[in-house]
Short mmCIF file of C-alpha atoms in Angstrom, two decimals:
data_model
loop_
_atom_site.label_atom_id
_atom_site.label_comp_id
_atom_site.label_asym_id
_atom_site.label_seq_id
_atom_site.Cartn_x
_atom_site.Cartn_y
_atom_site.Cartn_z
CA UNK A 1 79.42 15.58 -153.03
CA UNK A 2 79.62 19.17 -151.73
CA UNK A 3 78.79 21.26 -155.19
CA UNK A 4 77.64 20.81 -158.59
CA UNK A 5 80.76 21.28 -160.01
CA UNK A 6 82.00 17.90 -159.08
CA UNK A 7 78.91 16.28 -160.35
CA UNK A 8 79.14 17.98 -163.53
CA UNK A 9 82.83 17.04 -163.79
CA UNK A 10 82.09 13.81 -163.21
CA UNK A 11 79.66 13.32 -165.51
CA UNK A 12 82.25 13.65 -168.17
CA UNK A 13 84.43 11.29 -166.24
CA UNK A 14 84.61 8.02 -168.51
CA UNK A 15 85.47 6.43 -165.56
CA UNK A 16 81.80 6.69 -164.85
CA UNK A 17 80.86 4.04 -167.55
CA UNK A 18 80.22 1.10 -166.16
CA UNK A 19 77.96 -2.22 -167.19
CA UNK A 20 75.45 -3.24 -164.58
CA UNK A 21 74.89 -6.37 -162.85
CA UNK A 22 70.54 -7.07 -164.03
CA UNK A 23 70.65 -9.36 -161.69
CA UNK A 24 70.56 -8.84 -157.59
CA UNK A 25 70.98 -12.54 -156.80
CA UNK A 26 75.07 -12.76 -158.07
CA UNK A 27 78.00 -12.12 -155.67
CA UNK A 28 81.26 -9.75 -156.18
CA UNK A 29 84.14 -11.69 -156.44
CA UNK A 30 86.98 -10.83 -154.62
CA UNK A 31 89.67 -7.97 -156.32
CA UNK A 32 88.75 -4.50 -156.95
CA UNK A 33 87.90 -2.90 -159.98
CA UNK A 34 90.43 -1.40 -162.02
CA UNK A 35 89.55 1.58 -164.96
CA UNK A 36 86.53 3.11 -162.78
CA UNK A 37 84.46 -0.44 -163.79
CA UNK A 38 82.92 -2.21 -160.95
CA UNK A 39 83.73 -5.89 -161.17
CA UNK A 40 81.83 -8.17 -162.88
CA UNK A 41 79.47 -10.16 -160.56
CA UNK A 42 79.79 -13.40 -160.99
CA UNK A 43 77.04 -16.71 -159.98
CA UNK A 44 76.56 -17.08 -156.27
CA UNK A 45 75.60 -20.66 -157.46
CA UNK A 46 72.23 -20.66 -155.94
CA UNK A 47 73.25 -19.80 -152.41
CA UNK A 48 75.44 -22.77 -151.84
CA UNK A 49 78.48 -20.69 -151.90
CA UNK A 50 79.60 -19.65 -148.57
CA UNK A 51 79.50 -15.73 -147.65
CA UNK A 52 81.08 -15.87 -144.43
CA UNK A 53 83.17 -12.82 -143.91
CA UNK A 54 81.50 -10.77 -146.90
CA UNK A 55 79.65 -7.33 -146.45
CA UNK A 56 76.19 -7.62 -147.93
CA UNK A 57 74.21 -4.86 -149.83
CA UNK A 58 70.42 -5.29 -150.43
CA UNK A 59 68.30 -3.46 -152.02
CA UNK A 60 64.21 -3.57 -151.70
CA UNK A 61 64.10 -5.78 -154.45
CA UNK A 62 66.18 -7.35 -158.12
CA UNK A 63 66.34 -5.62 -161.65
CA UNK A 64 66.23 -2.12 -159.82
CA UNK A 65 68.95 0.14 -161.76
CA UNK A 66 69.13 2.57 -158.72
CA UNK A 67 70.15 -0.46 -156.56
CA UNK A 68 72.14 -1.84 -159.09
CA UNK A 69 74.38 1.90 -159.29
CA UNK A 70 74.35 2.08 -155.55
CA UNK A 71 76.01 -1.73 -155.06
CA UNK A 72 78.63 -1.00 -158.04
CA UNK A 73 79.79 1.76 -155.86
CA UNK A 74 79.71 0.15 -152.54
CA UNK A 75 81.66 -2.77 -154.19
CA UNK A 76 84.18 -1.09 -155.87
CA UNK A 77 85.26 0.85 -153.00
CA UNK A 78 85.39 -2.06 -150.45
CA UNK A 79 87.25 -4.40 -153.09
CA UNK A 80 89.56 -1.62 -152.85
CA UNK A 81 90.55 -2.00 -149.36
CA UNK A 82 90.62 -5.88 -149.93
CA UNK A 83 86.89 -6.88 -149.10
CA UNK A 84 84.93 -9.19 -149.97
CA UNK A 85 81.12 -8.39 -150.93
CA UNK A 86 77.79 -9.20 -152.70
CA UNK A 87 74.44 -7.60 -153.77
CA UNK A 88 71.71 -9.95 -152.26
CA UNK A 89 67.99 -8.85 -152.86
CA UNK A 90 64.56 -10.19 -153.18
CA UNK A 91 62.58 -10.70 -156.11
CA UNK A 92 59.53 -9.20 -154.31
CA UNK A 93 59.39 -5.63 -152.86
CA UNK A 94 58.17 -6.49 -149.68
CA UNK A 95 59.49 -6.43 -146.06
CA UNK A 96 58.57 -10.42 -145.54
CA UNK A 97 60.80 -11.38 -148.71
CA UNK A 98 63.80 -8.90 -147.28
CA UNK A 99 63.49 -10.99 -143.70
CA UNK A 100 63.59 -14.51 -144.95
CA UNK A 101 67.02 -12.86 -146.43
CA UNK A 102 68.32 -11.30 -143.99
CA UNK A 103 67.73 -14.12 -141.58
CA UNK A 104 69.83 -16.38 -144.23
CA UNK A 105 72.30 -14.15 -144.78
CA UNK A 106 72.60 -13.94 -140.45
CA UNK A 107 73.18 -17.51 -140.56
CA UNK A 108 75.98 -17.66 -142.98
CA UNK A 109 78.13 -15.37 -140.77
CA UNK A 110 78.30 -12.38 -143.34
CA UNK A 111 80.74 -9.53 -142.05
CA UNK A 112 78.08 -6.31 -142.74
CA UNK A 113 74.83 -5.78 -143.94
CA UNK A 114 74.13 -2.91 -145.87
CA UNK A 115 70.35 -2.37 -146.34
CA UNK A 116 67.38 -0.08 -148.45
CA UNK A 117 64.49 -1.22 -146.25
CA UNK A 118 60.94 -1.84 -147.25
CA UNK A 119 59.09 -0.80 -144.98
CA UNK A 120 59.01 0.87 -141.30
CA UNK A 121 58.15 -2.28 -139.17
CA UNK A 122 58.80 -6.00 -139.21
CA UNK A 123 62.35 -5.70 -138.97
CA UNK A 124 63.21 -5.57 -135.56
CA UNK A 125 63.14 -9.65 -134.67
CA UNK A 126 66.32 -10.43 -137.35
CA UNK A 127 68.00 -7.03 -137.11
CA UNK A 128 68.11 -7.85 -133.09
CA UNK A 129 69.89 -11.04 -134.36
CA UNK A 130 72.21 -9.47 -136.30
CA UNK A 131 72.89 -7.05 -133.36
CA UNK A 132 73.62 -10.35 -131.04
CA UNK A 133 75.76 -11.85 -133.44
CA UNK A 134 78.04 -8.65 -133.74
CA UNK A 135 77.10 -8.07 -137.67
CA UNK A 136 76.70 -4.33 -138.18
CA UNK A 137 73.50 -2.68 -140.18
CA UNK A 138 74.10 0.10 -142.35
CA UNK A 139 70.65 1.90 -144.12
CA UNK A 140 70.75 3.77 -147.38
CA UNK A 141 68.17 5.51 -149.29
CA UNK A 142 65.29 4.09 -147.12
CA UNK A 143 66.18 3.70 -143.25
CA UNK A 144 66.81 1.09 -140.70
CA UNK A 145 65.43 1.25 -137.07
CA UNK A 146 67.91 3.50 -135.53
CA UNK A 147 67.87 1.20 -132.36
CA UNK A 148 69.78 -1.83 -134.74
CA UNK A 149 71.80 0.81 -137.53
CA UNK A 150 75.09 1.49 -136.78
CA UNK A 151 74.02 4.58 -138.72
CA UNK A 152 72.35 5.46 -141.61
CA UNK A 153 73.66 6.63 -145.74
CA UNK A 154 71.64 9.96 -146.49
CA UNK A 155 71.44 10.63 -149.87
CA UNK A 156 70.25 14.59 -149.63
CA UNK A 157 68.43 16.70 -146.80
CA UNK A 158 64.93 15.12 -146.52
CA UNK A 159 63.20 18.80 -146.58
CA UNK A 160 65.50 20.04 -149.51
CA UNK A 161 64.21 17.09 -151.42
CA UNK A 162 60.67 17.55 -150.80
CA UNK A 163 61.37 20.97 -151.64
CA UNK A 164 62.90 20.80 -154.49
CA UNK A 165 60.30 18.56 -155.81
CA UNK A 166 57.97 20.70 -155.41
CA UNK A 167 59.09 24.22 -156.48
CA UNK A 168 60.33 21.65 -160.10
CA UNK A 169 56.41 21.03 -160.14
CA UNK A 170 54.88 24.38 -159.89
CA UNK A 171 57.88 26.00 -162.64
CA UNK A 172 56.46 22.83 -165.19
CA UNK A 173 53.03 23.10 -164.48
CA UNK A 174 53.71 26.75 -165.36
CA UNK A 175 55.83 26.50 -168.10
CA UNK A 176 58.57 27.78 -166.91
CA UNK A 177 62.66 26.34 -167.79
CA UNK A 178 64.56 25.66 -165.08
CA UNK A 179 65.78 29.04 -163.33
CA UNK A 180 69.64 27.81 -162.40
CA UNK A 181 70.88 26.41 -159.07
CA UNK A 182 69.95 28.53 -155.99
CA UNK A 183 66.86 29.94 -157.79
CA UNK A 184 63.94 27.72 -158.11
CA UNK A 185 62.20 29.12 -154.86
CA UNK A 186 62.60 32.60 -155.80
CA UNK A 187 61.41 32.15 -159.45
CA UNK A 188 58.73 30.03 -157.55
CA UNK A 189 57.23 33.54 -155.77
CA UNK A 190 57.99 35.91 -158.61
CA UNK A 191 55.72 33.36 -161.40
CA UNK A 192 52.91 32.44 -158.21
CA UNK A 193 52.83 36.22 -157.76
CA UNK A 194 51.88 36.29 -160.90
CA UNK A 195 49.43 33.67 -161.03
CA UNK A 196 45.68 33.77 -161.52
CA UNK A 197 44.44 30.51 -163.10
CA UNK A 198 43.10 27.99 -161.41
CA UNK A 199 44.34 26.49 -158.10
CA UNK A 200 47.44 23.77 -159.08
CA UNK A 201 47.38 20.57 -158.07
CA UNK A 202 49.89 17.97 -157.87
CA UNK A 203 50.29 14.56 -157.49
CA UNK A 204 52.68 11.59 -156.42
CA UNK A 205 53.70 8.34 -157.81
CA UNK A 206 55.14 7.01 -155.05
CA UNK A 207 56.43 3.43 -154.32
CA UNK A 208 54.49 1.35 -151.50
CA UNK A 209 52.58 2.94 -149.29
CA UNK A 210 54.87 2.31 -146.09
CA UNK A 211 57.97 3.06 -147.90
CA UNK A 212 60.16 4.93 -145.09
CA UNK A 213 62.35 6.73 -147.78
CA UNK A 214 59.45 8.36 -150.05
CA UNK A 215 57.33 8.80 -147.09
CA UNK A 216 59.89 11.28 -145.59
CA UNK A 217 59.89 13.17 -148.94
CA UNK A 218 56.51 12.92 -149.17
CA UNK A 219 56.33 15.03 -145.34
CA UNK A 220 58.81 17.27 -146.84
CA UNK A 221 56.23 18.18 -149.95
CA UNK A 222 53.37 18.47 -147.85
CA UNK A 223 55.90 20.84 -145.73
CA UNK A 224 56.88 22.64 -148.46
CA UNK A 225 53.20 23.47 -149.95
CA UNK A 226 52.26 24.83 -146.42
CA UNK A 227 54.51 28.00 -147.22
CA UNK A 228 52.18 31.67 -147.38
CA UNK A 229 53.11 31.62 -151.08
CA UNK A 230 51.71 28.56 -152.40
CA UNK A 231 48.67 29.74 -150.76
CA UNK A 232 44.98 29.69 -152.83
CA UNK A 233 47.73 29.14 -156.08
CA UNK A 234 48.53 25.54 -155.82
CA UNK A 235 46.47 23.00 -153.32
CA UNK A 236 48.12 21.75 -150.05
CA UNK A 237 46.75 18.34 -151.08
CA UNK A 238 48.91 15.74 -152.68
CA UNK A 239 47.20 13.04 -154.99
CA UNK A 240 48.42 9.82 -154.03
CA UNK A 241 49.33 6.84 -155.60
CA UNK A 242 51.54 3.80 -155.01
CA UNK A 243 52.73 1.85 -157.72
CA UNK A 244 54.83 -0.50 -155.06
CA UNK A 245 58.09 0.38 -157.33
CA UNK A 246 56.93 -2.35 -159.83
CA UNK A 247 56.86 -0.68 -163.22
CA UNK A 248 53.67 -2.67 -163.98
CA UNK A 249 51.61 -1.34 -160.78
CA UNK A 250 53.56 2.29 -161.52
CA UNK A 251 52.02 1.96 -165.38
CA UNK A 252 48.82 0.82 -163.40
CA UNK A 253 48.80 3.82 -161.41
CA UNK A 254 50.00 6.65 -163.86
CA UNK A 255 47.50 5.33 -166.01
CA UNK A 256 45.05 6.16 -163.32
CA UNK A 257 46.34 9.48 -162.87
CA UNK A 258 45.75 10.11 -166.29
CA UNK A 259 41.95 8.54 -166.58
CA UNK A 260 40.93 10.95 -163.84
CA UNK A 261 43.11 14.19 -165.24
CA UNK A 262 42.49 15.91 -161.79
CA UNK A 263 46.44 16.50 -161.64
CA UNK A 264 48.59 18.68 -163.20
CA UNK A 265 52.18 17.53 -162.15
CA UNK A 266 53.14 14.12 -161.18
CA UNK A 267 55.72 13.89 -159.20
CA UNK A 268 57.47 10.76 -158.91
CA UNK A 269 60.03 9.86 -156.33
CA UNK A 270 61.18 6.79 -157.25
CA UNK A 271 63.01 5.88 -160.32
CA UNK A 272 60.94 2.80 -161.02
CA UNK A 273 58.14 5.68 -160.96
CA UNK A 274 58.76 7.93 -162.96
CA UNK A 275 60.03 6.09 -166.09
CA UNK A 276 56.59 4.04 -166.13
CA UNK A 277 54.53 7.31 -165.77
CA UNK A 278 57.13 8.43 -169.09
CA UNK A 279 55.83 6.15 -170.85
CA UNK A 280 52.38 6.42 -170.13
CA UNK A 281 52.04 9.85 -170.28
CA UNK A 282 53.76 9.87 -173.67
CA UNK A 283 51.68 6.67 -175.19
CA UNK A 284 48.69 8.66 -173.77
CA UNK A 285 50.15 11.97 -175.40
CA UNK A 286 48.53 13.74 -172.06
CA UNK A 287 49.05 17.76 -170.68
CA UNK A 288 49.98 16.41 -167.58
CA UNK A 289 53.66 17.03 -166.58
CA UNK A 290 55.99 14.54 -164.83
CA UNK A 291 59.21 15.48 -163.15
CA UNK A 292 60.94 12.97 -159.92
CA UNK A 293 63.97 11.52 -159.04
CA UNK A 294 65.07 9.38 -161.88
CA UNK A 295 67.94 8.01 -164.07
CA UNK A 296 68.82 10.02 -167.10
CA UNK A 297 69.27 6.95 -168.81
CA UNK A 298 65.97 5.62 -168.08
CA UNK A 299 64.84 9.25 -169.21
CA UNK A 300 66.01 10.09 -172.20
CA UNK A 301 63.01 9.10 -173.84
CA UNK A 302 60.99 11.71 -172.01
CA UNK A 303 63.24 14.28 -171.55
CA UNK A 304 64.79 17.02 -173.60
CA UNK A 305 68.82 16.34 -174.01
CA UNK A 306 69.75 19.31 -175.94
CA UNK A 307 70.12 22.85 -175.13
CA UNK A 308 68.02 24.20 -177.90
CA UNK A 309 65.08 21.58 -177.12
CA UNK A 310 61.55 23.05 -176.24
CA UNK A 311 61.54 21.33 -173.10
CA UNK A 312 58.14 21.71 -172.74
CA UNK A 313 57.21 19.10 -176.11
CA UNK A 314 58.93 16.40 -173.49
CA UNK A 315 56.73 14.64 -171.02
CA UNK A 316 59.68 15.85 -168.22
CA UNK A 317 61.28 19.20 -169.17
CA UNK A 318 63.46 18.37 -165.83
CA UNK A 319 64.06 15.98 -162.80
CA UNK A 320 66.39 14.89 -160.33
CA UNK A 321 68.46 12.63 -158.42
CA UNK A 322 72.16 12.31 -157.01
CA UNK A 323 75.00 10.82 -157.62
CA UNK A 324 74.16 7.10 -157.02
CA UNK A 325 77.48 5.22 -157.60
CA UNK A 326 79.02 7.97 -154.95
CA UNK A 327 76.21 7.11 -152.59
CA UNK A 328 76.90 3.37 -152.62
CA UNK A 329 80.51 4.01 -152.09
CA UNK A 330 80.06 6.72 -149.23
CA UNK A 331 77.72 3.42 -147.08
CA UNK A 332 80.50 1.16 -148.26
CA UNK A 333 82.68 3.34 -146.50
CA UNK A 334 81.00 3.47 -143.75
CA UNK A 335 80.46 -0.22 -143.27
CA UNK A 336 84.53 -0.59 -143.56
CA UNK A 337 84.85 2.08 -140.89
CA UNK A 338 82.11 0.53 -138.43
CA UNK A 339 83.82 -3.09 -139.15
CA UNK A 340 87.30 -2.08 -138.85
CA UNK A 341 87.79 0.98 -137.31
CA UNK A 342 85.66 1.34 -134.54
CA UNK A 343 82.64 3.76 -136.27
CA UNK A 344 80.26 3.40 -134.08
CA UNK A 345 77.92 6.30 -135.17
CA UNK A 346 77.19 8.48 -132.96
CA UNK A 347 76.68 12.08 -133.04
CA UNK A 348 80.31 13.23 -133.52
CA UNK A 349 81.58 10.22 -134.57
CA UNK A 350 83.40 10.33 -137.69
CA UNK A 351 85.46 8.02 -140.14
CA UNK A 352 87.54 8.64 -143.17
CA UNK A 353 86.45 7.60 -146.78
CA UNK A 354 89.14 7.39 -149.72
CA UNK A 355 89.96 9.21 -152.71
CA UNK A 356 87.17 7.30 -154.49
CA UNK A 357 87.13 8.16 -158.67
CA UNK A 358 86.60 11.71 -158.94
CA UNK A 359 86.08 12.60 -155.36
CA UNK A 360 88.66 13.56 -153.05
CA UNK A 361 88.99 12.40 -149.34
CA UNK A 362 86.88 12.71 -146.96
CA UNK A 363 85.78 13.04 -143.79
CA UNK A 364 82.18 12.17 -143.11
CA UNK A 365 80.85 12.68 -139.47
CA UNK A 366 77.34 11.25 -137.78
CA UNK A 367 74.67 13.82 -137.11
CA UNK A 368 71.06 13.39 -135.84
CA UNK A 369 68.39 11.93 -138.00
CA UNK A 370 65.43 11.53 -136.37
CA UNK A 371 65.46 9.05 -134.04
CA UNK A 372 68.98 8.18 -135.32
CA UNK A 373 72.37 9.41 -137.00
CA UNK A 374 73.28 9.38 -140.11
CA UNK A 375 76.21 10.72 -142.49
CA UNK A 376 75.41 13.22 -145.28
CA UNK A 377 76.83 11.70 -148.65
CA UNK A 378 75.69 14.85 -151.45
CA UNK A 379 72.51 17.09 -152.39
CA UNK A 380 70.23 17.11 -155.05
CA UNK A 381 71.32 17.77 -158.87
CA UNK A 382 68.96 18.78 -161.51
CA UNK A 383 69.14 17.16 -164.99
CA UNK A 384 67.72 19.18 -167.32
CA UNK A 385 68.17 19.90 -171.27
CA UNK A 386 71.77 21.75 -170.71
CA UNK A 387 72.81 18.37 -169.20
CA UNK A 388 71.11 15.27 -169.77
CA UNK A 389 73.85 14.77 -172.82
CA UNK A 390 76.51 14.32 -170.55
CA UNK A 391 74.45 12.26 -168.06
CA UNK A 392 72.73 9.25 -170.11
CA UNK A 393 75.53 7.13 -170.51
CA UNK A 394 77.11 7.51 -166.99
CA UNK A 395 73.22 7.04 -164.89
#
């Protein structure tokens, strides 16, 4: 995804529509998906059916929606070329639970594993055993060791997320709509400039504490608020919680957030996050603002989704995310290429990903990440009241 137009096109795309797999314990049959629809997941009958040959996605944990959008991309696109796969995740959030699956899933042969870690450590042991029997790791949204990955599924620039987050923030806490792509740090200045209450300060919902994903954003905030023109007009500090993306510990923690009313802004990067603080800031009928990455669907309760709304009588006049389903589908492509076309992701390397719904073709190619390399699959894309319409029944 290189523009907004082609997330705003295909948010009208009823291709989009799709019904979700609840559950992250069921396997994709073999066949694509015809019509835009993913294919129905059907009973991996406990485990006892074999999954040798068959490119595994996992997620940090079952009955995650943002998971759930991610494998009905990555599923549809490799049952196009003739793949088998299946979504295989833990109930728990927790690197130990993710382990005791992967080191299953080692044993049964699978062809790929496509992974959204837990956490930074504890990996290493089964991913090296994945390495030595020649099955390939793939990361998306949170990343793999770059020593195991053959590369890793970026959703957005880390430091334009934490950005972004950010400058949303400060415009809410100050009452200000959303300014239009391209202008949210500028309108940032010109309202600061203007500025003379007291200092701002936000908080963050995140999910655990040692989540890689959020913890990057996280940097990128803290980044962010260092700029000369946040300075003595919002605090450098971020208040932070962890709800462990469990929507009871993220109701536990939002709750908190509003007990203490020392924030003015939450900002919640997780989607689990930021729908639980919805709710509880709207039971709670509190001041404070909320705005995240999150599903419009899981939104639409606390968020205008009409142009002429007062956006500002919603608990989140606006938020953002990406375009899941194409993120999914960009790491699916990239686990084909690494299987079956020699991607072996390294800076330069690049593979080819199919017309895939209302994308074209394209060519993705490895850059550094860190430690790593990873392949750039969109940027972020504000949902806001001149949008959320056209958004709630495709995310």
């Amino acid at each position: 995804m290189k523009n907004w137009k082609r997330l705003v096109a295909l948010g009208m795309s009823a291709m989009m529509i799709a019904s979700l797999a609840g559950c992250s314990t069921t396997e994709s049959t073999e066949g694509g998906a015809e019509g835009g629809e993913a294919a129905a997941p059907a009973e991996s009958g406990g485990g006892k059916e074999s999954l040798e040959g068959t490119h595994v996605f996992m997620f940090k944990s079952t009955g995650n929606s943002f998971g759930d959008l991610m494998y009905e991309g990555f599923s549809e696109y490799l049952e196009a070329k003739g793949e088998k796969t299946a979504y295989k995740s833990p109930a728990e959030t927790t690197v130990a639970a993710q382990v005791q699956m992967l080191d299953e899933l080692i044993t049964q042969n699978v062809a790929s594993i496509t992974i959204s870690t837990n956490g930074d450590a504890g990996y290493d042991e089964v991913f090296k055993k994945a390495q030595e029997k020649g099955i390939p790791i793939v990361s998306v949204d949170s990343e793999a060791n770059p020593e195991y990955r053959v590369c890793h599924t970026n959703q957005a620039e880390t430091q334009d997320i934490g950005s972004y987050l950010v400058q949303a923030a400060v415009l809410i806490t100050l009452g200000v709509d959303y300014p239009g792509d391209g202008k949210m740090e500028e309108t940032v200045k010109t309202e600061l400039g203007k500025y003379s209450g007291e200092e701002i300060k936000l908080g963050v919902l995140s999910a655990s504490i040692d989540t890689p994903v959020q913890n990057s954003w996280i940097a990128a905030m803290e980044t962010e608020l260092a700029k000369d023109f946040y300075a003595g007009k919002v605090s450098p500090e971020l208040d932070k919680k962890y709800g462990n993306d469990d929507l009871t510990e993220s109701t536990t923690q939002a709750q908190a957030f509003i007990a203490e009313n020392a924030v003015d802004c939450i900002i919640s990067p997780t989607t689990v996050g930021i729908a639980a603080a919805g709710q509880a800031l709207k039971s709670a009928n509190s001041e404070i603002k909320l705005t995240g990455l999150g599903l419009p669907s899981e939104m639409q309760s606390f968020m205008p989704t009409k142009a002429d709304d007062d956006a500002f009588e919603y608990v989140c006049p606006y938020m953002m995310l990406w375009d899941v389903i194409h993120l999914g589908a960009v790491s699916g492509a990239a686990t084909y290429a690494a299987v079956n076309d020699g991607f072996d992701g390294s800076v330069g390397s690049s593979f080819e990903m199919d017309a895939f719904r209302d994308y074209e073709a394209e060519t993705y190619e490895a850059y550094q990440s860190g430690d790593g390399t990873a392949v750039l699959a969109g940027a972020p894309f504000i949902f806001e009241k001149n949008n959320m319409a056209e958004w709630i029944d495709v995310l």
